[in-house]
Coordinates of C-alpha atoms in Angstrom, one line a residue:
M642 CA 0.1 0.1 -0.2
P643 CA 1.1 3.9 -0.5
K644 CA 3.6 4.7 0.0
L645 CA 4.8 3.2 -2.8
P646 CA 7.8 1.0 -3.7
P647 CA 11.5 2.0 -4.0
R648 CA 12.7 2.7 -7.3
A649 CA 15.7 0.6 -7.6
R650 CA 14.2 -3.0 -6.2
A651 CA 10.9 -2.1 -7.8
L652 CA 12.4 -1.8 -11.0
A653 CA 14.9 -4.4 -10.8
A654 CA 12.6 -6.8 -9.5
T655 CA 10.4 -6.1 -12.2
A656 CA 12.6 -6.6 -15.2
V657 CA 14.0 -9.9 -13.6
L658 CA 10.3 -11.0 -13.5
L659 CA 9.4 -10.1 -16.8
S660 CA 12.3 -11.2 -18.5
A661 CA 11.5 -14.9 -17.3
A662 CA 8.2 -14.6 -17.8
L663 CA 8.2 -13.0 -21.4
A664 CA 11.1 -15.5 -22.9
A665 CA 22.2 -8.9 -3.8
C666 CA 24.6 -7.5 3.6
G667 CA 26.4 -10.1 5.2
D668 CA 26.4 -11.2 8.7
G669 CA 29.5 -9.7 9.6
D670 CA 30.7 -8.3 13.2
D671 CA 31.8 -5.3 14.4
G672 CA 35.5 -6.2 15.3
G673 CA 35.3 -4.8 18.3
S674 CA 33.8 -4.2 21.7
G675 CA 30.0 -5.3 20.3
R676 CA 28.8 -1.6 21.1
A677 CA 27.3 1.0 19.1
S678 CA 30.4 3.3 19.0
A679 CA 31.7 5.3 16.4
D680 CA 35.2 3.7 16.8
Q681 CA 34.0 0.3 16.2
R682 CA 35.7 -1.3 12.9
L683 CA 33.8 -2.8 10.2
R684 CA 35.0 -5.8 8.8
W685 CA 34.5 -6.2 4.9
K686 CA 33.8 -9.2 3.5
D687 CA 32.6 -10.9 0.2
C688 CA 28.6 -10.4 0.0
P689 CA 26.8 -13.6 0.5
P690 CA 23.6 -14.0 -1.5
P691 CA 20.1 -11.6 0.0
S692 CA 18.6 -12.8 2.4
A693 CA 14.6 -13.7 1.9
A694 CA 14.1 -10.3 3.8
E695 CA 15.9 -8.7 1.3
G696 CA 14.5 -10.1 -1.5
G697 CA 16.5 -13.1 -2.0
G698 CA 18.5 -14.2 -5.2
G699 CA 22.4 -15.0 -6.0
A700 CA 25.1 -13.1 -4.5
P701 CA 26.0 -9.8 -6.4
S702 CA 28.2 -9.9 -9.3
P703 CA 31.3 -7.7 -9.5
L704 CA 31.2 -4.4 -11.5
P705 CA 32.8 -4.2 -14.8
G706 CA 36.7 -4.4 -14.5
G707 CA 35.9 -7.0 -11.5
T708 CA 35.8 -4.9 -8.5
A709 CA 33.7 -7.1 -5.9
W710 CA 31.0 -5.7 -3.7
Q711 CA 31.8 -6.0 0.0
C712 CA 29.7 -6.2 2.9
A713 CA 29.7 -5.6 6.6
T714 CA 27.6 -4.9 9.8
M715 CA 27.6 -2.2 11.8
K716 CA 26.1 -1.7 15.3
A717 CA 23.8 0.7 16.2
P718 CA 21.6 1.7 19.4
L719 CA 18.0 0.1 19.0
D720 CA 16.9 3.3 21.4
W721 CA 19.0 6.3 20.3
D722 CA 17.5 8.2 23.6
E723 CA 19.3 5.0 25.4
P724 CA 22.5 5.0 23.1
G725 CA 24.5 2.5 25.8
G726 CA 21.6 0.1 25.6
D727 CA 20.7 -2.8 23.5
T728 CA 21.9 -2.7 19.7
I729 CA 20.7 -4.0 16.3
D730 CA 22.8 -4.6 13.2
I731 CA 22.8 -2.5 10.3
A732 CA 23.7 -4.4 7.0
L733 CA 26.4 -2.4 4.7
I734 CA 27.5 -2.8 1.2
R735 CA 30.1 -1.5 -1.0
A736 CA 32.2 -1.1 -3.7
R737 CA 35.6 0.4 -3.3
A738 CA 36.7 3.6 -5.6
D739 CA 38.4 2.7 -8.8
G740 CA 40.4 6.0 -8.7
S741 CA 43.8 7.0 -7.5
K742 CA 44.1 7.6 -4.0
D743 CA 45.0 11.3 -3.8
R744 CA 41.2 11.7 -5.8
R745 CA 39.1 9.9 -3.4
I746 CA 36.7 12.1 -1.7
G747 CA 35.3 9.5 0.8
S748 CA 31.8 7.5 0.8
L749 CA 28.9 8.5 -0.9
V750 CA 25.8 7.0 0.6
F751 CA 22.8 5.8 -1.2
N752 CA 19.5 5.3 0.0
F753 CA 16.8 4.3 -2.9
G754 CA 13.6 5.2 -1.2
G755 CA 10.7 2.9 -0.2
P756 CA 10.6 3.2 2.8
G757 CA 11.3 -0.5 3.3
G758 CA 13.9 -1.1 0.3
S759 CA 17.0 -2.7 0.7
G760 CA 20.2 -0.9 0.0
V761 CA 22.2 -3.9 -0.2
T762 CA 20.2 -5.6 -3.0
S763 CA 19.6 -2.4 -4.9
L764 CA 22.8 -0.6 -5.3
P765 CA 24.4 -3.6 -6.9
A766 CA 21.3 -3.9 -9.0
F767 CA 22.0 -0.3 -10.3
G768 CA 25.7 -0.2 -9.7
G769 CA 26.9 0.3 -13.4
D770 CA 24.3 3.5 -13.5
Y771 CA 27.2 5.2 -10.8
A772 CA 30.5 4.1 -12.8
K773 CA 31.4 7.5 -13.0
L774 CA 30.7 8.7 -9.4
R775 CA 32.9 5.5 -8.1
T776 CA 36.2 7.8 -9.8
R777 CA 36.3 9.6 -6.4
Y778 CA 33.8 8.0 -4.2
D779 CA 33.4 4.3 -2.5
L780 CA 29.9 3.8 -3.5
V781 CA 28.0 2.8 -0.3
S782 CA 24.6 1.3 0.6
F783 CA 22.5 -0.2 3.8
D784 CA 19.5 -1.7 5.0
P785 CA 17.9 0.8 7.0
R786 CA 16.6 -0.4 10.6
G787 CA 13.3 -2.2 9.8
V788 CA 14.4 -3.6 6.4
G789 CA 16.1 -6.8 5.2
R790 CA 19.1 -8.4 7.4
S791 CA 18.7 -4.7 9.5
A792 CA 16.5 -6.0 12.6
G793 CA 13.7 -6.7 9.7
V794 CA 10.5 -5.9 10.5
R795 CA 8.3 -9.4 10.2
C796 CA 4.4 -9.3 9.9
M797 CA 2.6 -12.0 7.8
D798 CA 3.9 -15.4 6.4
D799 CA 3.9 -15.8 2.7
R800 CA 0.8 -17.4 2.3
R801 CA -1.4 -14.7 4.6
L802 CA 0.4 -12.1 2.3
D803 CA -0.7 -13.8 -0.9
A804 CA -4.1 -13.7 0.5
Y805 CA -3.6 -10.2 2.1
F806 CA -2.4 -8.7 -1.4
Q807 CA -5.4 -10.3 -3.4
Q808 CA -8.1 -8.4 -1.1
D809 CA -10.3 -5.9 -2.2
A810 CA -8.7 -2.7 -1.5
T811 CA -11.4 -0.5 -3.1
P812 CA -14.5 -1.6 -0.9
D813 CA -18.0 -0.7 -2.6
D814 CA -20.5 -1.2 0.2
A815 CA -20.2 -1.7 4.2
A816 CA -19.5 -5.6 4.0
E817 CA -16.5 -5.2 2.0
R818 CA -15.3 -2.2 4.1
G819 CA -16.1 -4.3 7.1
T820 CA -13.7 -7.4 5.7
F821 CA -11.2 -4.6 4.3
V822 CA -10.8 -3.0 7.7
G823 CA -10.6 -6.1 9.4
N824 CA -7.5 -7.3 7.2
V825 CA -5.7 -3.9 7.9
K826 CA -6.2 -4.9 11.6
S827 CA -4.9 -8.3 10.8
F828 CA -1.8 -7.2 9.0
N829 CA -1.0 -4.5 11.6
E830 CA -1.8 -7.3 14.6
A831 CA 1.0 -9.6 13.2
C832 CA 3.6 -6.9 13.0
E833 CA 2.5 -6.0 16.8
K834 CA 3.3 -9.7 17.5
N835 CA 6.2 -10.8 15.1
S836 CA 8.3 -7.1 15.7
G837 CA 7.0 -5.2 18.8
T838 CA 10.4 -4.5 20.2
V839 CA 11.5 -2.7 16.9
L840 CA 8.3 -1.0 15.9
P841 CA 9.2 2.1 18.2
H842 CA 12.7 2.7 16.6
V843 CA 12.1 2.3 12.9
R844 CA 11.3 6.6 12.4
T845 CA 13.3 8.4 9.8
T846 CA 15.0 10.3 12.9
D847 CA 16.4 6.8 13.7
V848 CA 17.9 6.4 10.5
A849 CA 19.1 9.7 10.1
R850 CA 20.8 9.3 13.6
D851 CA 22.2 5.6 12.1
M852 CA 23.9 7.6 9.1
D853 CA 25.8 10.1 11.4
L854 CA 27.1 7.4 13.0
M855 CA 27.8 5.9 9.8
R856 CA 29.5 9.1 8.6
R857 CA 31.9 8.7 11.7
V858 CA 32.7 4.5 11.3
L859 CA 33.5 5.4 8.0
G860 CA 35.7 7.9 8.6
D861 CA 34.3 10.9 6.7
D862 CA 34.0 14.2 8.3
K863 CA 30.9 14.9 6.2
L864 CA 28.0 13.0 4.9
H865 CA 28.0 12.9 0.9
Y866 CA 24.9 11.3 0.2
F867 CA 22.6 10.4 -3.0
G868 CA 18.6 9.9 -1.9
I869 CA 16.0 8.8 -4.1
S870 CA 12.4 9.4 -3.7
Y871 CA 12.2 8.2 0.0
G872 CA 15.7 8.8 0.4
T873 CA 15.2 12.3 -0.1
E874 CA 13.2 12.6 3.0
L875 CA 15.7 10.7 4.9
G876 CA 18.4 12.8 3.4
G877 CA 16.1 16.2 4.5
V878 CA 15.8 14.6 7.9
Y879 CA 19.4 14.3 8.2
A880 CA 20.4 17.6 7.1
H881 CA 18.1 19.1 9.9
L882 CA 19.4 16.9 12.5
F883 CA 23.3 17.0 11.3
P884 CA 23.4 20.4 8.9
E885 CA 27.3 21.2 9.8
H886 CA 27.7 17.4 8.6
V887 CA 26.0 17.5 5.1
G888 CA 28.8 16.9 2.2
R889 CA 27.9 17.3 -1.1
A890 CA 24.3 15.7 -1.5
V891 CA 21.8 15.2 -4.5
F892 CA 18.1 14.5 -3.7
D893 CA 16.4 12.7 -6.6
A894 CA 12.7 12.2 -7.0
V895 CA 12.0 14.5 -4.4
V896 CA 9.1 13.8 -1.5
D897 CA 7.2 16.6 -0.8
P898 CA 8.1 17.6 2.8
T899 CA 5.3 19.9 3.9
E900 CA 2.6 17.4 3.0
T901 CA 0.4 15.1 5.4
P902 CA 0.0 11.5 4.3
E903 CA -3.4 12.3 2.9
Q904 CA -2.0 15.4 0.7
G905 CA 0.6 13.2 -0.4
S906 CA -1.3 10.2 -1.4
L907 CA -3.7 12.9 -3.3
G908 CA -0.8 14.2 -5.0
Q909 CA 0.1 10.5 -6.1
A910 CA -3.4 10.2 -7.5
K911 CA -2.8 13.2 -9.4
G912 CA 0.8 11.8 -10.3
F913 CA -0.3 8.5 -11.4
Q914 CA -3.0 9.7 -13.0
L915 CA -0.7 11.8 -15.5
A916 CA 1.5 9.0 -16.1
L917 CA -1.7 7.1 -17.1
D918 CA -2.6 10.0 -19.5
N919 CA 1.1 9.9 -20.5
F920 CA 1.1 6.6 -21.1
A921 CA -2.3 6.4 -23.3
E922 CA -1.0 9.6 -25.6
H923 CA 2.0 7.9 -26.3
C924 CA 0.7 4.4 -27.5
V925 CA -1.7 6.6 -29.6
S926 CA 0.9 8.8 -31.0
Q927 CA 3.5 6.2 -31.6
A928 CA 1.7 3.7 -33.4
A929 CA 2.7 3.4 -37.0
P930 CA 0.9 5.1 -39.7
D931 CA -0.5 1.8 -41.1
D932 CA -1.3 0.8 -37.5
D933 CA -3.3 1.5 -34.2
C934 CA -2.6 1.7 -30.8
P935 CA -3.2 -2.1 -29.6
L936 CA -5.2 -1.0 -26.6
G937 CA -7.5 2.1 -28.3
D938 CA -7.9 4.3 -31.1
T939 CA -7.8 7.3 -29.1
A940 CA -5.9 8.2 -25.6
D941 CA -9.5 8.3 -23.9
D942 CA -10.5 4.9 -25.3
V943 CA -7.2 3.5 -24.0
K944 CA -7.7 5.0 -20.3
G945 CA -11.7 3.6 -20.6
R946 CA -10.9 0.1 -21.7
I947 CA -8.3 -0.1 -18.6
A948 CA -11.3 1.6 -16.5
K949 CA -13.6 -1.3 -17.9
L950 CA -11.2 -3.9 -16.9
L951 CA -10.8 -3.0 -13.4
K952 CA -14.6 -2.8 -13.1
D953 CA -15.1 -6.1 -14.8
L954 CA -12.1 -7.8 -12.0
D955 CA -14.0 -6.5 -9.0
A956 CA -16.7 -8.7 -10.2
E957 CA -14.8 -11.7 -11.8
P958 CA -11.0 -11.9 -11.5
L959 CA -9.4 -13.5 -14.0
P960 CA -6.7 -16.5 -14.0
G961 CA -3.4 -15.0 -13.1
L962 CA -0.3 -16.8 -11.9
P963 CA -2.1 -20.3 -10.1
P964 CA -3.5 -20.7 -8.0
R965 CA -3.8 -17.2 -7.7
E966 CA -6.3 -15.1 -9.5
L967 CA -5.9 -11.8 -11.0
T968 CA -8.0 -9.3 -9.1
Q969 CA -8.9 -5.9 -9.1
T970 CA -6.3 -4.8 -6.8
A971 CA -3.6 -6.8 -8.2
A972 CA -4.3 -5.6 -11.9
T973 CA -4.1 -1.9 -10.1
N974 CA -1.1 -2.6 -8.3
G975 CA 0.5 -3.8 -11.8
I976 CA -0.6 -1.1 -13.6
V977 CA 1.0 1.4 -10.9
Q978 CA 4.3 -0.6 -11.0
A979 CA 4.4 -0.2 -14.6
L980 CA 4.1 3.6 -14.9
Y981 CA 6.7 4.1 -12.5
S982 CA 9.4 3.9 -15.7
Q983 CA 9.1 4.5 -19.5
D984 CA 10.9 1.4 -19.9
F985 CA 8.4 -0.6 -18.5
W986 CA 5.2 0.6 -20.8
P987 CA 5.9 -2.0 -23.2
Y988 CA 5.1 -4.7 -20.6
L989 CA 2.0 -2.8 -19.2
T990 CA 0.9 -2.9 -23.3
E991 CA 1.8 -6.5 -23.6
G992 CA 0.0 -7.1 -20.1
L993 CA -3.2 -5.0 -20.6
Q994 CA -3.4 -7.0 -24.2
E995 CA -3.4 -10.3 -22.6
A996 CA -5.7 -9.3 -19.9
Y997 CA -8.0 -8.3 -22.3
D998 CA -7.8 -12.0 -23.8
G999 CA -8.6 -13.5 -20.5
D1000 CA -4.5 -13.9 -19.4
G1001 CA -3.6 -12.0 -16.2
R1002 CA -0.2 -13.3 -15.7
I1003 CA 2.0 -10.1 -16.8
L1004 CA -0.1 -7.6 -14.6
M1005 CA 0.1 -10.4 -11.7
L1006 CA 4.0 -10.4 -12.2
L1007 CA 4.1 -6.8 -12.2
S1008 CA 1.9 -6.8 -9.1
D1009 CA 4.4 -9.5 -7.5
A1010 CA 7.0 -7.0 -8.2
M1011 CA 5.7 -4.3 -6.6
N1012 CA 4.9 -6.2 -3.3
G1013 CA 7.9 -7.9 -3.1
R1014 CA 7.3 -11.2 -3.8
D1015 CA 9.3 -13.7 -6.0
D1016 CA 8.7 -16.4 -8.6
N1017 CA 8.9 -19.1 -5.8
G1018 CA 5.7 -17.3 -3.6
S1019 CA 8.5 -15.8 -0.8
Y1020 CA 8.4 -12.1 0.2
S1021 CA 10.7 -9.6 1.3
N1022 CA 10.1 -7.4 4.0
L1023 CA 9.4 -4.7 1.7
S1024 CA 5.9 -4.1 2.6
A1025 CA 6.2 -4.8 6.1
A1026 CA 9.2 -2.1 6.6
N1027 CA 6.8 0.2 4.4
V1028 CA 4.0 0.1 6.7
A1029 CA 6.2 0.3 9.9
I1030 CA 8.3 3.2 8.6
N1031 CA 5.4 5.2 7.4
C1032 CA 3.0 4.1 10.6
A1033 CA 6.0 5.6 12.9
D1034 CA 6.7 8.5 11.2
D1035 CA 3.3 9.6 10.4
K1036 CA 1.0 11.5 13.3
P1037 CA -2.3 11.3 11.2
R1038 CA -4.7 7.8 11.9
Y1039 CA -7.9 7.8 9.6
T1040 CA -11.0 6.3 9.8
T1041 CA -13.7 4.9 7.2
T1042 CA -15.5 8.1 7.8
D1043 CA -12.3 10.3 7.1
V1044 CA -11.6 8.2 3.6
E1045 CA -15.6 8.1 2.8
A1046 CA -15.4 12.1 3.5
R1047 CA -12.6 12.4 0.9
L1048 CA -13.4 9.9 -2.1
E1049 CA -14.6 12.5 -3.9
R1050 CA -11.5 14.7 -4.0
F1051 CA -9.3 11.8 -4.7
R1052 CA -12.0 10.6 -7.8
A1053 CA -11.5 14.0 -9.0
A1054 CA -7.7 13.7 -8.8
S1055 CA -7.9 10.2 -10.6
P1056 CA -11.0 8.2 -11.8
L1057 CA -8.8 5.3 -11.9
F1058 CA -6.5 5.2 -8.6
G1059 CA -8.4 7.2 -6.7
D1060 CA -10.2 5.1 -4.7
Y1061 CA -7.3 3.1 -4.6
L1062 CA -4.7 5.3 -2.7
A1063 CA -7.8 7.1 -0.4
W1064 CA -8.6 3.5 0.9
G1065 CA -4.8 3.3 1.5
L1066 CA -4.9 5.9 4.0
L1067 CA -6.2 3.2 6.4
G1068 CA -3.0 1.7 6.7
C1069 CA -1.7 3.0 9.9
S1070 CA -5.5 2.7 11.6
G1071 CA -4.5 0.9 15.1
W1072 CA -0.8 0.7 14.7
P1073 CA 0.4 0.3 18.1
V1074 CA 2.9 2.8 17.7
P1075 CA 2.1 6.6 17.7
G1076 CA 3.3 8.2 14.9
A1077 CA 5.8 11.4 15.1
A1078 CA 4.5 14.4 13.0
D1079 CA 2.3 15.4 10.5
H1080 CA 5.3 15.7 8.1
P1081 CA 9.4 15.6 8.5
D1082 CA 11.0 18.6 9.6
V1083 CA 13.8 19.4 7.1
G1084 CA 15.0 22.8 7.7
A1085 CA 18.9 22.7 6.9
A1086 CA 20.1 26.6 7.5
G1087 CA 23.6 26.4 7.7
A1088 CA 24.1 23.1 6.1
A1089 CA 26.0 22.9 2.2
P1090 CA 23.8 23.0 -0.8
V1091 CA 21.7 20.2 -1.5
L1092 CA 21.1 19.2 -5.6
V1093 CA 17.1 18.8 -5.7
I1094 CA 15.8 17.3 -8.9
G1095 CA 12.2 17.1 -9.9
N1096 CA 11.2 15.4 -12.9
T1097 CA 8.2 16.4 -14.5
G1098 CA 6.6 13.6 -15.0
D1099 CA 7.1 11.5 -12.0
P1100 CA 4.0 9.6 -10.9
A1101 CA 5.0 8.6 -7.5
T1102 CA 6.9 11.9 -6.3
P1103 CA 5.4 14.6 -8.0
Y1104 CA 7.5 17.4 -9.4
E1105 CA 6.0 20.4 -7.4
G1106 CA 7.8 18.6 -4.2
A1107 CA 11.1 19.2 -5.8
R1108 CA 10.4 23.2 -5.3
K1109 CA 8.7 22.7 -1.8
M1110 CA 12.0 20.7 -0.7
A1111 CA 14.2 23.0 -2.1
A1112 CA 12.6 26.3 0.0
S1113 CA 12.3 23.9 3.2
L1114 CA 15.8 23.1 3.3
G1115 CA 16.3 27.0 3.3
K1116 CA 18.0 29.8 1.6
G1117 CA 21.3 28.8 0.2
V1118 CA 21.0 25.1 0.7
G1119 CA 18.2 23.8 -1.7
V1120 CA 18.9 24.1 -5.4
E1121 CA 16.4 23.2 -7.5
V1122 CA 17.0 21.3 -10.9
T1123 CA 14.3 20.8 -13.4
Y1124 CA 14.3 17.4 -15.6
K1125 CA 11.3 17.4 -18.4
G1126 CA 11.1 13.9 -18.6
Q1127 CA 8.7 10.4 -17.5
G1128 CA 9.1 8.2 -14.6
H1129 CA 10.2 8.1 -11.5
G1130 CA 13.7 9.8 -11.0
A1131 CA 16.1 12.0 -12.8
Y1132 CA 19.6 10.5 -13.1
D1133 CA 18.9 7.3 -14.0
S1134 CA 17.2 8.3 -17.2
G1135 CA 20.5 9.1 -18.5
N1136 CA 20.0 12.2 -19.4
A1137 CA 22.7 14.4 -20.5
C1138 CA 22.1 17.5 -18.8
V1139 CA 20.9 15.9 -15.6
R1140 CA 24.1 13.8 -15.5
Q1141 CA 26.1 16.8 -16.0
A1142 CA 24.7 18.8 -13.2
V1143 CA 24.5 15.7 -10.5
D1144 CA 28.2 14.5 -11.5
G1145 CA 29.8 18.4 -11.7
Y1146 CA 28.7 18.9 -8.0
L1147 CA 29.6 15.3 -6.4
L1148 CA 33.0 14.8 -8.2
D1149 CA 34.5 18.9 -8.6
G1150 CA 31.9 20.9 -6.2
T1151 CA 30.6 22.5 -9.1
V1152 CA 27.0 23.7 -7.8
P1153 CA 24.8 24.4 -11.0
R1154 CA 22.5 27.2 -11.5
A1155 CA 19.3 27.1 -9.4
G1156 CA 16.7 26.7 -11.6
T1157 CA 18.6 24.6 -14.3
V1158 CA 15.8 23.1 -16.9
C1159 CA 17.3 20.0 -18.6
A1160 CA 15.0 18.6 -21.3

């Protein structure tokens, strides 16, 4: 349920699953006292295969040129208010810089978003995208607390999760609403039962404190940072707490830090509707002269057929991946997943074509990728961590009455996704830990410049959020750059202008002109 999945994990999982259909950190030790001190010594080792909670799969392959990925474990306090108390392990991964030692700046720490995404699996999946940055930095990422190997939150088992993600998430009457609310309650109770000790300690402020400890353990005076999606919120919170330790930082696919959960979900409704509009227009406009878009004659026709498919699935699911069926919720998940990147629009086109012919497999594969389910039926802890972190961060608790009063606004924002995102507001109902605030504090007066990149076609973190983030960071801190493109994020689009702005700052310290526009 929204907030939606981390860019790298979502896209990498989709590519792997669909390639198959259509044809990754280690348990180290602190090397010292076992306490969460800044002088602990990391023992870097070859990385093992990712754990089930991280998404499974094989050990990460070396980078081109032969550089191997290394993994280690850092000790951090379970409760930052009691730093001398119990500790948890934070799983780290790195690839050493390949440039000369006198040119090395330090470590560049990545968070790929979610919240709930494993950085230990995401960084190797996209390591090639950051090859130029490795000329002056060790590339480093981690599983944030509550995620993967870092005291990962556990809720339901795989069998129960299959049923949970098949449920009707857009209830139409009192009986369906009761079932939906009951399912949310069962999920949240399972989280408390299986992970109650860690749930109060997975707030973004806790992770930001972990990152400052990580900075010191890695031996850096400043935190050089690349945050994507939710990673921009984490980066903003870090900058607020530790402005004097901010080094060269880039925020890409930027979360609006001024919004409540309701406002954020409403913005996503508009964002995914815009992405769907762009997808439909692209299908029609790119059709060959003597051919038609396979999904409809006009953009409105394309969207109308999708809406009809979802309505029909509400009444009668299609065969999916046996024994599971493609339900309305699974199909909506799959469509949302494919809208994250223009690279996956062809999969969405084929998935819709097959669904119209009675075959729901591709849309279900897309849905599985969004939910962190592999082809063996095992789930990562992506969804559990996502809920736990959101609910620990977000103070508002919504009721069915609240949702019903807001449905029309959500439907106006998106006829297709409005109900889905509105009902998602109930995810923290009855959560055992109170939320911290209405929205994060990211004011960072005195910090070094932070490059803030907004993408005009971003569905999950709408473009307007970049300007709000830049303003909230403070005058002289947030430096806004606009990318006129499609998909979630800008740097991985390969756009030369965006790459030049980011690489110029991270590698050479050159701050681009505020208001730079890349097309």
